[in-house]
XYZ file of C-alpha atoms in Angstrom:
343
model
C 106.006 133.125 78.352
C 103.032 132.805 76.039
C 101.030 129.609 76.032
C 101.237 127.554 72.858
C 98.196 126.535 70.820
C 98.188 123.229 68.984
C 95.647 121.530 66.761
C 94.273 118.079 67.586
C 91.428 115.964 66.281
C 88.920 115.017 68.947
C 86.323 112.261 68.667
C 82.877 113.721 69.357
C 81.649 110.339 70.576
C 84.233 109.246 73.150
C 86.555 112.269 73.509
C 89.783 110.554 72.429
C 92.408 112.753 70.755
C 94.520 112.126 67.672
C 97.295 114.256 66.122
C 95.843 113.698 62.642
C 92.443 113.111 61.093
C 91.209 109.553 60.660
C 87.949 108.311 59.247
C 87.446 105.836 62.100
C 88.082 106.567 65.766
C 90.712 104.109 67.052
C 89.107 103.965 70.519
C 85.333 103.703 70.055
C 85.266 102.620 66.393
C 82.801 105.310 65.276
C 83.161 106.705 61.757
C 83.549 110.402 60.826
C 83.489 111.623 64.431
C 86.938 113.273 64.600
C 86.700 117.069 64.528
C 89.574 119.530 64.486
C 89.945 121.570 67.690
C 92.536 123.997 68.950
C 93.955 123.181 72.364
C 95.885 125.717 74.397
C 98.672 124.296 76.485
C 98.623 125.404 80.143
C 101.142 127.997 81.167
C 104.178 127.012 83.187
C 103.439 127.815 86.838
C 106.717 126.580 88.242
C 107.955 130.070 89.044
C 104.551 131.450 89.982
C 103.558 131.976 93.559
C 101.481 129.135 94.879
C 98.370 130.031 96.820
C 97.173 128.317 99.966
C 94.796 125.505 99.070
C 92.728 123.253 101.266
C 94.383 121.360 104.091
C 94.008 117.688 105.022
C 91.324 116.968 107.610
C 90.869 114.036 109.920
C 87.865 111.949 108.902
C 86.541 112.082 112.475
C 86.757 115.889 112.457
C 84.483 116.283 109.428
C 80.948 117.157 110.487
C 77.807 116.192 108.615
C 74.188 116.929 109.373
C 70.613 116.332 108.297
C 70.840 119.259 105.879
C 73.353 117.365 103.719
C 70.380 115.824 101.893
C 66.867 117.145 101.262
C 63.855 115.608 99.562
C 62.220 116.926 96.410
C 58.760 115.729 97.521
C 58.585 113.697 94.294
C 58.726 110.207 95.749
C 59.871 108.358 92.627
C 62.698 110.830 92.019
C 63.801 110.743 95.656
C 63.828 106.937 95.531
C 66.219 106.886 92.538
C 68.450 109.589 94.030
C 68.865 107.528 97.204
C 66.570 109.506 99.497
C 66.783 113.027 98.100
C 69.240 115.585 96.728
C 72.688 115.763 98.313
C 74.001 119.299 98.773
C 76.867 120.110 96.442
C 76.153 117.129 94.203
C 76.048 117.168 90.399
C 73.377 115.049 88.699
C 73.355 114.286 84.976
C 70.017 113.347 83.380
C 69.967 111.844 79.892
C 67.198 110.656 77.639
C 65.758 110.790 74.145
C 64.387 114.115 72.850
C 60.810 114.693 73.948
C 60.869 111.981 76.595
C 60.130 114.457 79.420
C 63.493 115.463 80.931
C 62.677 119.169 81.021
C 59.221 118.433 82.400
C 60.685 116.344 85.218
C 63.200 118.986 86.333
C 60.644 121.788 86.040
C 58.257 119.921 88.345
C 61.161 119.248 90.713
C 62.056 122.956 90.770
C 58.453 123.801 91.601
C 58.651 121.623 94.706
C 62.099 122.827 95.756
C 61.231 126.503 95.297
C 58.029 126.066 97.294
C 59.605 124.368 100.326
C 63.311 125.254 100.235
C 63.711 128.677 98.643
C 65.037 130.070 95.381
C 65.682 127.787 92.411
C 67.396 128.652 89.117
C 66.475 127.130 85.750
C 69.069 127.870 83.051
C 67.937 127.155 79.503
C 70.062 127.372 76.403
C 67.331 126.010 74.141
C 64.182 127.958 75.044
C 63.294 131.590 75.628
C 61.760 132.719 78.943
C 58.375 133.095 77.220
C 58.492 129.501 75.970
C 59.401 128.227 79.432
C 56.544 130.264 80.892
C 54.077 128.665 78.462
C 55.269 125.181 79.400
C 55.084 126.032 83.099
C 51.502 127.229 82.712
C 50.574 123.977 80.971
C 52.091 122.027 83.860
C 50.464 124.231 86.469
C 53.810 125.466 87.798
C 53.391 128.687 89.790
C 56.319 129.608 92.006
C 57.628 133.045 92.931
C 60.998 131.607 93.944
C 61.564 129.862 90.603
C 63.868 131.976 88.434
C 64.509 131.439 84.718
C 67.683 132.420 82.862
C 67.954 132.046 79.074
C 71.728 132.077 78.671
C 74.456 130.013 77.018
C 77.544 131.758 78.399
C 78.982 129.885 81.375
C 80.423 133.060 82.881
C 76.984 134.701 82.871
C 75.394 131.592 84.362
C 77.859 131.538 87.259
C 77.496 135.296 87.782
C 73.697 134.945 88.017
C 74.067 132.032 90.430
C 76.393 134.074 92.657
C 73.868 136.898 92.812
C 70.783 134.729 93.328
C 72.262 132.036 95.627
C 69.608 129.424 94.756
C 68.970 126.161 96.554
C 69.348 124.187 93.308
C 70.458 124.891 89.723
C 69.306 123.167 86.536
C 71.233 123.606 83.257
C 69.219 122.563 80.191
C 71.241 121.455 78.368
C 74.948 121.168 79.110
C 75.711 120.833 75.377
C 74.410 124.357 74.697
C 76.545 126.148 77.293
C 79.997 127.383 76.311
C 83.004 129.120 77.818
C 84.861 131.884 75.972
C 88.175 130.445 77.145
C 87.967 127.787 74.415
C 87.725 128.607 70.691
C 85.682 125.498 69.844
C 81.939 125.564 69.218
C 79.326 124.845 71.915
C 78.609 121.144 72.237
C 82.103 120.067 71.224
C 84.018 117.636 73.400
C 86.315 120.328 74.755
C 83.461 122.690 75.600
C 81.361 120.014 77.322
C 84.346 118.839 79.339
C 85.325 122.355 80.442
C 81.757 123.507 81.190
C 80.865 120.420 83.214
C 84.164 120.592 85.101
C 83.656 124.229 86.132
C 80.036 123.588 87.122
C 81.193 120.664 89.256
C 83.793 122.836 91.011
C 81.182 125.551 91.582
C 78.724 123.046 93.100
C 81.363 121.646 95.460
C 82.534 125.104 96.519
C 79.091 126.587 97.166
C 77.175 123.477 98.176
C 74.475 124.198 95.570
C 73.265 120.952 93.933
C 73.317 121.168 90.152
C 71.344 119.176 87.589
C 72.689 118.888 84.043
C 70.421 117.829 81.190
C 72.298 115.912 78.505
C 71.479 114.953 74.949
C 71.879 111.331 73.886
C 73.307 109.813 70.724
C 71.523 107.419 68.379
C 73.031 104.550 70.376
C 71.389 105.802 73.581
C 74.606 107.079 75.221
C 74.925 110.606 76.570
C 76.526 112.846 73.951
C 79.933 114.282 74.741
C 83.134 112.957 76.267
C 82.999 109.974 78.571
C 84.725 112.057 81.208
C 81.381 113.847 81.648
C 79.878 110.770 83.321
C 82.991 110.398 85.487
C 82.875 114.017 86.686
C 79.293 114.002 87.964
C 78.090 112.267 91.116
C 74.930 110.714 89.680
C 73.887 109.672 86.179
C 70.182 109.144 85.510
C 68.503 107.892 82.356
C 64.898 108.777 81.580
C 63.538 105.996 79.378
C 60.306 105.258 77.600
C 58.491 105.242 74.298
C 57.041 108.557 73.198
C 54.121 106.603 71.750
C 53.209 105.430 75.251
C 52.544 107.364 78.415
C 54.849 105.552 80.820
C 58.404 106.587 81.701
C 61.106 104.903 83.781
C 63.846 106.792 85.605
C 66.923 104.653 86.180
C 70.285 105.364 87.837
C 73.413 103.954 86.209
C 75.752 105.727 88.638
C 75.053 107.074 92.103
C 77.713 107.932 94.656
C 75.087 108.536 97.329
C 72.657 105.671 96.805
C 71.827 102.443 95.038
C 71.776 102.019 91.264
C 69.148 99.270 91.475
C 66.177 101.525 92.182
C 63.826 102.724 89.445
C 61.166 105.414 89.360
C 57.999 104.986 87.310
C 56.034 107.939 85.918
C 53.046 108.443 83.674
C 53.001 111.337 81.213
C 49.699 113.190 81.304
C 48.473 116.506 79.916
C 49.265 118.145 83.249
C 52.800 116.713 83.369
C 54.432 113.676 84.911
C 52.507 111.752 87.561
C 54.078 109.242 89.922
C 53.081 105.588 89.633
C 53.042 104.254 93.171
C 52.169 100.675 92.170
C 53.941 99.714 88.909
C 52.749 96.103 89.170
C 49.138 97.156 88.829
C 50.103 99.283 85.848
C 52.006 96.534 84.026
C 49.234 93.968 84.542
C 46.254 96.267 83.923
C 45.552 95.062 80.357
C 46.434 91.404 80.881
C 43.501 89.102 80.079
C 42.641 86.522 82.702
C 43.902 82.955 82.083
C 45.589 84.007 78.834
C 47.368 81.246 76.901
C 51.159 81.584 76.749
C 51.245 84.232 79.466
C 52.637 84.106 82.973
C 53.227 86.645 85.732
C 56.814 86.865 86.959
C 58.267 88.693 89.940
C 61.327 90.938 89.693
C 63.116 92.822 92.451
C 64.099 96.366 91.444
C 66.109 97.677 94.374
C 63.832 97.430 97.405
C 60.648 97.237 95.349
C 59.198 93.925 94.080
C 57.521 94.315 90.704
C 55.125 91.950 88.946
C 55.290 91.843 85.166
C 53.818 89.741 82.385
C 55.964 87.339 80.373
C 54.508 86.099 77.090
C 55.623 83.220 74.885
C 54.581 82.413 71.319
C 55.489 79.061 69.765
C 54.642 78.175 66.148
C 55.778 75.461 63.722
C 58.540 76.520 61.350
C 59.314 75.591 57.767
C 62.930 76.669 58.163
C 65.708 74.124 58.528
C 66.956 75.724 61.737
C 64.318 76.919 64.231
C 64.797 80.466 65.411
C 64.329 81.941 68.869
C 63.933 85.667 69.510
C 63.246 87.705 72.619
C 62.003 91.232 73.254
C 62.533 92.950 76.576
C 64.597 90.043 77.946
C 68.277 89.316 77.367
C 68.532 86.661 74.623
C 71.533 84.905 76.196
C 69.686 84.589 79.490
C 66.650 83.148 77.706
C 68.854 80.607 75.939
C 70.415 79.592 79.254
C 67.017 79.132 80.924
C 65.723 77.048 78.016
C 68.845 74.868 78.116
C 68.363 74.220 81.838
C 64.693 73.344 81.285
C 65.528 70.962 78.435
C 68.204 69.273 80.531
C 66.447 69.017 83.885
C 62.689 69.054 83.207
């Protein structure tokens, strides 16, 4: 019996499906995000022979060892990951274009290939020559670092089977496609299918896989929301391209805390770790400055000192206005209310 193909409209922002086109997505509220896609219904396997799958195991019978996690030798990255890379895990890294995602993973692959063995960098956006030029600028020289410029998922998995690397990086997941779906690369269906098959491959082989993801104008990772549910860890690389400092933050981590942050500085030779962020944040603070105070914040296991500034001026408006930058406005309002009431 042939499988049936039906047409649905899929929101490119949240992945919700609708039988007809609508200008506004009923789930996420975004406008003009529904795109027509053809979906093939799965074949009926009721009469097919069922293969032997995995069997239930007693929790006490499952063995783990020290090799279930290994460090990248990049301290700030290891801190955010919870102590290193877990074998068979899938890590999604998102961030604005040009923020340094590719630079971070390339430096990580240099370390892994030097101390662990082969590493595979799959790029759907750059040619091998372009990657080589960037690696030379960063000082990356590694015989065990292999580059594959490919967008076909089948070819990526075939190369991984032949190479058997210690870690795989796919840059970016929105550029990889599978021929089993008729939709274009980067569509919700393609991203969902590609990420799902890469996750199954990582679990089956034990090869940790890093996926680089594009972000939308709202700062969310592009593609279906199921993408963030599939992976084990979701990292955001944040910062202003006009400044040199970058912050790596985990919003999901099945193998560690989501409270840790990693601080980097972008230099001509690549990303450099910032071991003491407090010194960095207070470096340009003038001594005894008016309207400035140093506050302490605990980020995971690391206390951080930062500067908090306040500017108060008379207003000609009927209603005075309060604004805040870098601090939640509702929290500021609550603190001011407590001070007015109790102090």
